[in-house]
PDB file of C-alpha atoms in Angstrom:
ATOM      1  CA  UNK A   1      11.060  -6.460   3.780  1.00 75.00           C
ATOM      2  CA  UNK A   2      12.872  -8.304   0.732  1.00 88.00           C
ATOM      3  CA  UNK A   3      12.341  -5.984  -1.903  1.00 89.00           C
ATOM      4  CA  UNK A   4      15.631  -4.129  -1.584  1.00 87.00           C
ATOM      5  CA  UNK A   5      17.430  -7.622  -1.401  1.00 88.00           C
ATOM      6  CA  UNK A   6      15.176  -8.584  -4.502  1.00 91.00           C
ATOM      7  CA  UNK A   7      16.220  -5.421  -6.503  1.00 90.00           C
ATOM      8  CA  UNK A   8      19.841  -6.209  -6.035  1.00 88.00           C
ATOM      9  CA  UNK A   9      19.655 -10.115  -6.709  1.00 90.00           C
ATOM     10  CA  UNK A  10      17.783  -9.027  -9.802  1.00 91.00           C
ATOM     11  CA  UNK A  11      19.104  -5.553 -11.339  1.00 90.00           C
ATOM     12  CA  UNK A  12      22.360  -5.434  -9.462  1.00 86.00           C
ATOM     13  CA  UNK A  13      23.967  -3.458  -7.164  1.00 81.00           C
ATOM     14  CA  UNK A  14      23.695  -0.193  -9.227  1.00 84.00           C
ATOM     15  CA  UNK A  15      19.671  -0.053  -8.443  1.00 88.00           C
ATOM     16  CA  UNK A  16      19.410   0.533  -5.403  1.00 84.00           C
ATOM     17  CA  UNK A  17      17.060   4.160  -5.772  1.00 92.00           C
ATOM     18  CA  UNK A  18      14.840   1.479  -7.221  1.00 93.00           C
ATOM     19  CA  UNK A  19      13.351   0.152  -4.104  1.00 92.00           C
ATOM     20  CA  UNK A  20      13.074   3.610  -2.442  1.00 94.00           C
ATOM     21  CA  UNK A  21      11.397   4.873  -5.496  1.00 96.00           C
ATOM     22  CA  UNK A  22       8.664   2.018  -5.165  1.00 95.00           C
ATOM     23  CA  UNK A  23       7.843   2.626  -1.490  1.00 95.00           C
ATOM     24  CA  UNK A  24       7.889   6.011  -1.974  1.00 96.00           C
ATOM     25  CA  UNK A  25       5.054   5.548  -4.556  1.00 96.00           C
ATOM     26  CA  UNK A  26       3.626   1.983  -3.459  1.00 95.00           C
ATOM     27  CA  UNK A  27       3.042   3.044   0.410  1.00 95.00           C
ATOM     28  CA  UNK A  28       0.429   6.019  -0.449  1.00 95.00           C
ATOM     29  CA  UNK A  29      -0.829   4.032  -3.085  1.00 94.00           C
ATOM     30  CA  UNK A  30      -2.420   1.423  -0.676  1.00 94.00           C
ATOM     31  CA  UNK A  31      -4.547   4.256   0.252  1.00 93.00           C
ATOM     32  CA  UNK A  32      -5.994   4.318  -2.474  1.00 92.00           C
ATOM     33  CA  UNK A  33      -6.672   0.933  -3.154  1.00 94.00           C
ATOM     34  CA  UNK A  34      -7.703   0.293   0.288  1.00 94.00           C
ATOM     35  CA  UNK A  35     -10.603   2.801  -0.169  1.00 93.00           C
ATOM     36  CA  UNK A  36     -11.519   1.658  -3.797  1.00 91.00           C
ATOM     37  CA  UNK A  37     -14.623   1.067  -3.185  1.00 91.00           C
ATOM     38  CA  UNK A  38     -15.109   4.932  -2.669  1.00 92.00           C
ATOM     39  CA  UNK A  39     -14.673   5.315  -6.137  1.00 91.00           C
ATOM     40  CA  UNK A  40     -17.436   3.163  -7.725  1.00 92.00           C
ATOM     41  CA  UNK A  41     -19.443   4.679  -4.769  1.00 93.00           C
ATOM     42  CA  UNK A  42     -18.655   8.550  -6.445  1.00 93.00           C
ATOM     43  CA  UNK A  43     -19.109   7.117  -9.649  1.00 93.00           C
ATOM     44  CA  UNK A  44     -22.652   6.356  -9.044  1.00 93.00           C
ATOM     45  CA  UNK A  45     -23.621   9.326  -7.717  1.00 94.00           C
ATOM     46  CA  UNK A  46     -22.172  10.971 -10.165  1.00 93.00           C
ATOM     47  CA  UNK A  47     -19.185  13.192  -8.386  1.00 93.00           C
ATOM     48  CA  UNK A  48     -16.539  11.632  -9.953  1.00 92.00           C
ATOM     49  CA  UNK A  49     -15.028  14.975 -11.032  1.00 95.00           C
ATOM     50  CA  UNK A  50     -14.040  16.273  -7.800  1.00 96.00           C
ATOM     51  CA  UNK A  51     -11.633  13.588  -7.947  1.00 95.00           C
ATOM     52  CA  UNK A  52      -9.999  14.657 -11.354  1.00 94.00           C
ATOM     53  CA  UNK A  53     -10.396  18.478 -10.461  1.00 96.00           C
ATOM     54  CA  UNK A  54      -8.236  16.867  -7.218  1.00 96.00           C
ATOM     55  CA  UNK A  55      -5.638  14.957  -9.588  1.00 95.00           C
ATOM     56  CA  UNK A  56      -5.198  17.445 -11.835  1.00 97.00           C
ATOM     57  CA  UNK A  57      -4.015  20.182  -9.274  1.00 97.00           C
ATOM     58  CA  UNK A  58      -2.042  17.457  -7.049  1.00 96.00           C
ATOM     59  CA  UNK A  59       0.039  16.604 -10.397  1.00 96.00           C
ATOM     60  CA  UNK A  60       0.351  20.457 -11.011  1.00 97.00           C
ATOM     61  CA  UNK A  61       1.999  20.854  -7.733  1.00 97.00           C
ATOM     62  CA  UNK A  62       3.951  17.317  -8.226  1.00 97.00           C
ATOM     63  CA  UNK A  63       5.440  18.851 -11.222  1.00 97.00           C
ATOM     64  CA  UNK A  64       6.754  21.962  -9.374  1.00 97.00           C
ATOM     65  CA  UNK A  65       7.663  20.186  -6.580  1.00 97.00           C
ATOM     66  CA  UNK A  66       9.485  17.911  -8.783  1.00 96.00           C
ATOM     67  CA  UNK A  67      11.568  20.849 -10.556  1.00 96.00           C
ATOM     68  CA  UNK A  68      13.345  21.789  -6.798  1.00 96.00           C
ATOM     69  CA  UNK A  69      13.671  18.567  -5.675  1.00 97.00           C
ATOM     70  CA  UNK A  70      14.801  16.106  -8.503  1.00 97.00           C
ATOM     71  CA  UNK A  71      18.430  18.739  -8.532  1.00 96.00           C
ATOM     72  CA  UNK A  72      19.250  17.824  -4.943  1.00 96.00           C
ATOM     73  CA  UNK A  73      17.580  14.448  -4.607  1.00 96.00           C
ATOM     74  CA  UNK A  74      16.986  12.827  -7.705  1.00 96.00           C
ATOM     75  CA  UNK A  75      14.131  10.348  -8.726  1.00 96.00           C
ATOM     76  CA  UNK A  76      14.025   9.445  -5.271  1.00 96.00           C
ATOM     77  CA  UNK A  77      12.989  12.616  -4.292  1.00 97.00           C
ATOM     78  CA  UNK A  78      10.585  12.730  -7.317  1.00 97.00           C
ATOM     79  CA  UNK A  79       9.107   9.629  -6.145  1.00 97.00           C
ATOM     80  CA  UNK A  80       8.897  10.923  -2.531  1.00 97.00           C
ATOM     81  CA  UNK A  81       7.138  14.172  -4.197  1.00 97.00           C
ATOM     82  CA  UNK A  82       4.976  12.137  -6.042  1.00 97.00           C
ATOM     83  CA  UNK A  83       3.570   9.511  -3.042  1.00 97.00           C
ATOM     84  CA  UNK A  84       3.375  13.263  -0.844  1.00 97.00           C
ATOM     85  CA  UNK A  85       0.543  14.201  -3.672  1.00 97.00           C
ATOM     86  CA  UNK A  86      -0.997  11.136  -3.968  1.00 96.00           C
ATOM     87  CA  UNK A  87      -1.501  10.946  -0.044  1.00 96.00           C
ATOM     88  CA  UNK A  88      -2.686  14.400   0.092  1.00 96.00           C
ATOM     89  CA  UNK A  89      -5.095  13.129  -2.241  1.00 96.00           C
ATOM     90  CA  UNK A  90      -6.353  10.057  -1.602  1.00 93.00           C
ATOM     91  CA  UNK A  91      -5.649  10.422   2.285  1.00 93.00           C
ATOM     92  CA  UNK A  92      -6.668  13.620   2.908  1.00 96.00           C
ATOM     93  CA  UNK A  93      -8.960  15.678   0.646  1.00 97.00           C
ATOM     94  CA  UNK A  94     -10.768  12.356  -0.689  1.00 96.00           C
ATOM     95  CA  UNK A  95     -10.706  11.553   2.702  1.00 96.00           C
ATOM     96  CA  UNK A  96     -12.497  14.271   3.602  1.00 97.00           C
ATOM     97  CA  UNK A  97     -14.691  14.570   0.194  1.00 97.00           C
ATOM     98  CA  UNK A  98     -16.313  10.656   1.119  1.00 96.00           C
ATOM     99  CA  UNK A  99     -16.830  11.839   4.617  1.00 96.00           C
ATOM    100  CA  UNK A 100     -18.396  15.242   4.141  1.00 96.00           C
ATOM    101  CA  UNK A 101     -20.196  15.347   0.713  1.00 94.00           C
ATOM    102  CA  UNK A 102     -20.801  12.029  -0.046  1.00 94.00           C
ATOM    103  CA  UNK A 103     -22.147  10.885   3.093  1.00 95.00           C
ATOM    104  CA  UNK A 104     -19.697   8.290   3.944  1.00 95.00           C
ATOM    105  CA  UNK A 105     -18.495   7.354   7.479  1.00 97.00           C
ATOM    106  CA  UNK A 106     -14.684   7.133   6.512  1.00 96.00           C
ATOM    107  CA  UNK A 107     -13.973   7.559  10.670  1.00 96.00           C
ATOM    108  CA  UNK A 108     -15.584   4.029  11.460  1.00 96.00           C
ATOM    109  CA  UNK A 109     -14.097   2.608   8.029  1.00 96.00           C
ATOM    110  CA  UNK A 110     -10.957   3.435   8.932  1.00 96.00           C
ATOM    111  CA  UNK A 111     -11.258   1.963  12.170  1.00 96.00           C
ATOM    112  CA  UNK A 112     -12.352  -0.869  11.056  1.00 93.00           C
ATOM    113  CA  UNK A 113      -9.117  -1.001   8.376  1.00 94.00           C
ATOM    114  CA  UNK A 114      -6.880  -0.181  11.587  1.00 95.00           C
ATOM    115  CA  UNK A 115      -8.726  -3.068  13.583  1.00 94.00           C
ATOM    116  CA  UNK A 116      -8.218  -5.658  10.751  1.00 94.00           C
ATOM    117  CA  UNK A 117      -4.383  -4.495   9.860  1.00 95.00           C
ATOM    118  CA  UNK A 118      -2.618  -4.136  13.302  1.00 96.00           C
ATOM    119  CA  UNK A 119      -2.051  -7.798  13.380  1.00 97.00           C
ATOM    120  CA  UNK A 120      -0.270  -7.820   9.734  1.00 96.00           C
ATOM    121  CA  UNK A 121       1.735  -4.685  10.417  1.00 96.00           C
ATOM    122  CA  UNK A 122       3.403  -6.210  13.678  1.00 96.00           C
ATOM    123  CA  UNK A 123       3.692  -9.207  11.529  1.00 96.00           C
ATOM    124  CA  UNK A 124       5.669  -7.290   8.514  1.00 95.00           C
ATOM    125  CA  UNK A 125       7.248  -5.214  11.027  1.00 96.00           C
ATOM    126  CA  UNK A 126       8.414  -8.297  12.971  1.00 95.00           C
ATOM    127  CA  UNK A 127       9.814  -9.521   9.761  1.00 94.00           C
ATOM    128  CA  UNK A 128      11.666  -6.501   8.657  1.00 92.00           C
ATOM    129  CA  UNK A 129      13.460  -6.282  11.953  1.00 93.00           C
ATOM    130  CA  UNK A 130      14.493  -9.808  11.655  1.00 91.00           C
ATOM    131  CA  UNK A 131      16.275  -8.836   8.157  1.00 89.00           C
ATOM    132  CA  UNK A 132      17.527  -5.769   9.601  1.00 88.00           C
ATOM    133  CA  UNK A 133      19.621  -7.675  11.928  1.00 89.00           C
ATOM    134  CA  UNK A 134      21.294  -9.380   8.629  1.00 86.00           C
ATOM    135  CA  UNK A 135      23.922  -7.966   6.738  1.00 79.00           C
ATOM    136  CA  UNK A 136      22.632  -6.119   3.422  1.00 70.00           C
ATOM    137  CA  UNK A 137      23.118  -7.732  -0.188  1.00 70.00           C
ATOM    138  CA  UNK A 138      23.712 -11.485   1.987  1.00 78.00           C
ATOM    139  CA  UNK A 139      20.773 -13.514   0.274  1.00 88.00           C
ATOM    140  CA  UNK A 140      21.014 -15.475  -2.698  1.00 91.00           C
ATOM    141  CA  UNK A 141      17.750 -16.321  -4.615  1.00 94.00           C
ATOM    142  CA  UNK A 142      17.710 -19.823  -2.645  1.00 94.00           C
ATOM    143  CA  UNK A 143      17.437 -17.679   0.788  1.00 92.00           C
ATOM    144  CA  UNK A 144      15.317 -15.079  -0.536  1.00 93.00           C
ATOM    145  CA  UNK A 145      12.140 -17.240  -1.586  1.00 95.00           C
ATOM    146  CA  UNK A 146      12.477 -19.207   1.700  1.00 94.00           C
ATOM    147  CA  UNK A 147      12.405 -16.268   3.831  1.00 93.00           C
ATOM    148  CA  UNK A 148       9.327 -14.904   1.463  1.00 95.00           C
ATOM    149  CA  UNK A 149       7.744 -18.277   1.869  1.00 96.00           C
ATOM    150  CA  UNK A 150       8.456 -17.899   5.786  1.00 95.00           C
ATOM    151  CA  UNK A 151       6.587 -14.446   5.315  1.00 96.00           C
ATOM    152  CA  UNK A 152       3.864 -15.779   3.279  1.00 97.00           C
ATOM    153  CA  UNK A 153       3.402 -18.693   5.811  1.00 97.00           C
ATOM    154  CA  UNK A 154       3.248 -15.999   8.928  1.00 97.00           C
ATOM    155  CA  UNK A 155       1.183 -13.558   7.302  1.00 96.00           C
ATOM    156  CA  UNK A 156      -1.359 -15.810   6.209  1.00 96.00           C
ATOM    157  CA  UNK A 157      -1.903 -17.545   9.479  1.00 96.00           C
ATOM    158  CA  UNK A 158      -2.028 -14.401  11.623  1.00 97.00           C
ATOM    159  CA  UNK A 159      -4.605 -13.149   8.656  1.00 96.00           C
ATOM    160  CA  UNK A 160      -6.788 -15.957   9.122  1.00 95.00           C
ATOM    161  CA  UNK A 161      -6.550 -16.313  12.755  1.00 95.00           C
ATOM    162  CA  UNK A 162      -6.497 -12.816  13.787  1.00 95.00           C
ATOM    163  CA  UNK A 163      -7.722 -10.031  10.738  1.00 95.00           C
ATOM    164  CA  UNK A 164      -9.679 -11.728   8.439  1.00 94.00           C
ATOM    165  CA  UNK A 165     -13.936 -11.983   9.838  1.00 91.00           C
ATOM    166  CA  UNK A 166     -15.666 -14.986   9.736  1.00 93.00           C
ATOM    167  CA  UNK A 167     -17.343 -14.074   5.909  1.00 95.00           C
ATOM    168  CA  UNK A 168     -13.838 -13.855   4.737  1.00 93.00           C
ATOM    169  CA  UNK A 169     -12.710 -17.192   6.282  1.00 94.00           C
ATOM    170  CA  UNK A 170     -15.793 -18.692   5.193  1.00 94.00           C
ATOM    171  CA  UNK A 171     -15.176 -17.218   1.364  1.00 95.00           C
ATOM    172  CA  UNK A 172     -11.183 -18.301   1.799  1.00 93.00           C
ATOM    173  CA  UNK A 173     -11.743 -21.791   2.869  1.00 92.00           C
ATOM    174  CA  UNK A 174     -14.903 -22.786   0.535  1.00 94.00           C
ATOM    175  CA  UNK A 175     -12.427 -21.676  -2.429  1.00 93.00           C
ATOM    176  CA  UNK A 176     -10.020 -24.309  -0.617  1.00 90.00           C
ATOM    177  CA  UNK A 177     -12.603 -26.996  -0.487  1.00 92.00           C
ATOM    178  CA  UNK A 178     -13.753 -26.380  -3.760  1.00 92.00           C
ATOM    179  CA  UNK A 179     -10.424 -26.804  -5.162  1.00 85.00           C
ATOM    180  CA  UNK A 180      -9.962 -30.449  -3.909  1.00 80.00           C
TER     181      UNK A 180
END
């Protein structure tokens, strides 16, 4: 919502590939770290090395990929390259390696992730059509922290009241009360 704004307030105009570079890599990544838990789960049972055998050959094709594309579209379309891989990855074959050979039910889990983040992505959403309707490159740093703060404030509210389960409240608010 702010980070294009953000990347020209900080490394000027000239930077602009920079944002689209980090969603391009930051937006599959979430995948990943949504499902981390996966990962200690393989780790136990000892099949971690499907997961490198999967790396390896998604960074094999990455690289190709990245020969044709980097010509016409640049780091951008490096970056797009690499987030493709890492969602083919960690979306779809590890996906598919939790659910079929390690006995996880990824189905409900993902449900459950969809359930709990519906709320926050109308909330982002929301917020990125309300910059949309201001002119590009028209914050100064002032602006820019209040309208992350405004975010912040939003976010957090419709997480507690909507997304987050009564554990998490419970773990969120006795760190609040111990802190006084």
């Amino acid at each position: 919502m702010l980070g294009r704004d953000f990347v020209s307030l900080w490394a000027g105009q000239g930077y602009g590939d920079a944002f689209w570079v980090a969603v391009a890599v930051m937006i599959p990544l979430t995948v990943d770290l949504i499902q981390n838990l996966g990962l200690t789960i393989l780790q136990v049972m000892n099949r971690y090395a499907f997961r490198g055998k999967v790396y390896l050959a998604l960074a094999a094709v990455n690289i190709l990929v990245s020969v044709f594309v980097v010509p016409r579209w640049g780091t951008v379309g490096s970056a797009v390259s690499s987030g493709v891989c890492m969602f083919l990855g960690n979306g779809i074959v590890m996906n598919w390696y939790y659910q079929a050979r390690a006995g996880l039910d990824m189905k409900l889990f993902w449900r459950e992730v969809a359930s709990c983040g519906a709320p926050l992505v109308v909330v982002a959403a929301a917020f990125v059509a309300v910059r949309a309707l201001m002119p590009v490159g028209c914050l100064d740093w002032v602006q820019l922290v209040l309208l992350g703060l405004a975010y912040l404030l939003v976010y957090l509210a419709v997480y507690l009241g909507i997304s987050a389960n009564f554990q998490e409240r419970g773990i969120i608010f006795g760190m609040i009360n111990r802190s006084r």
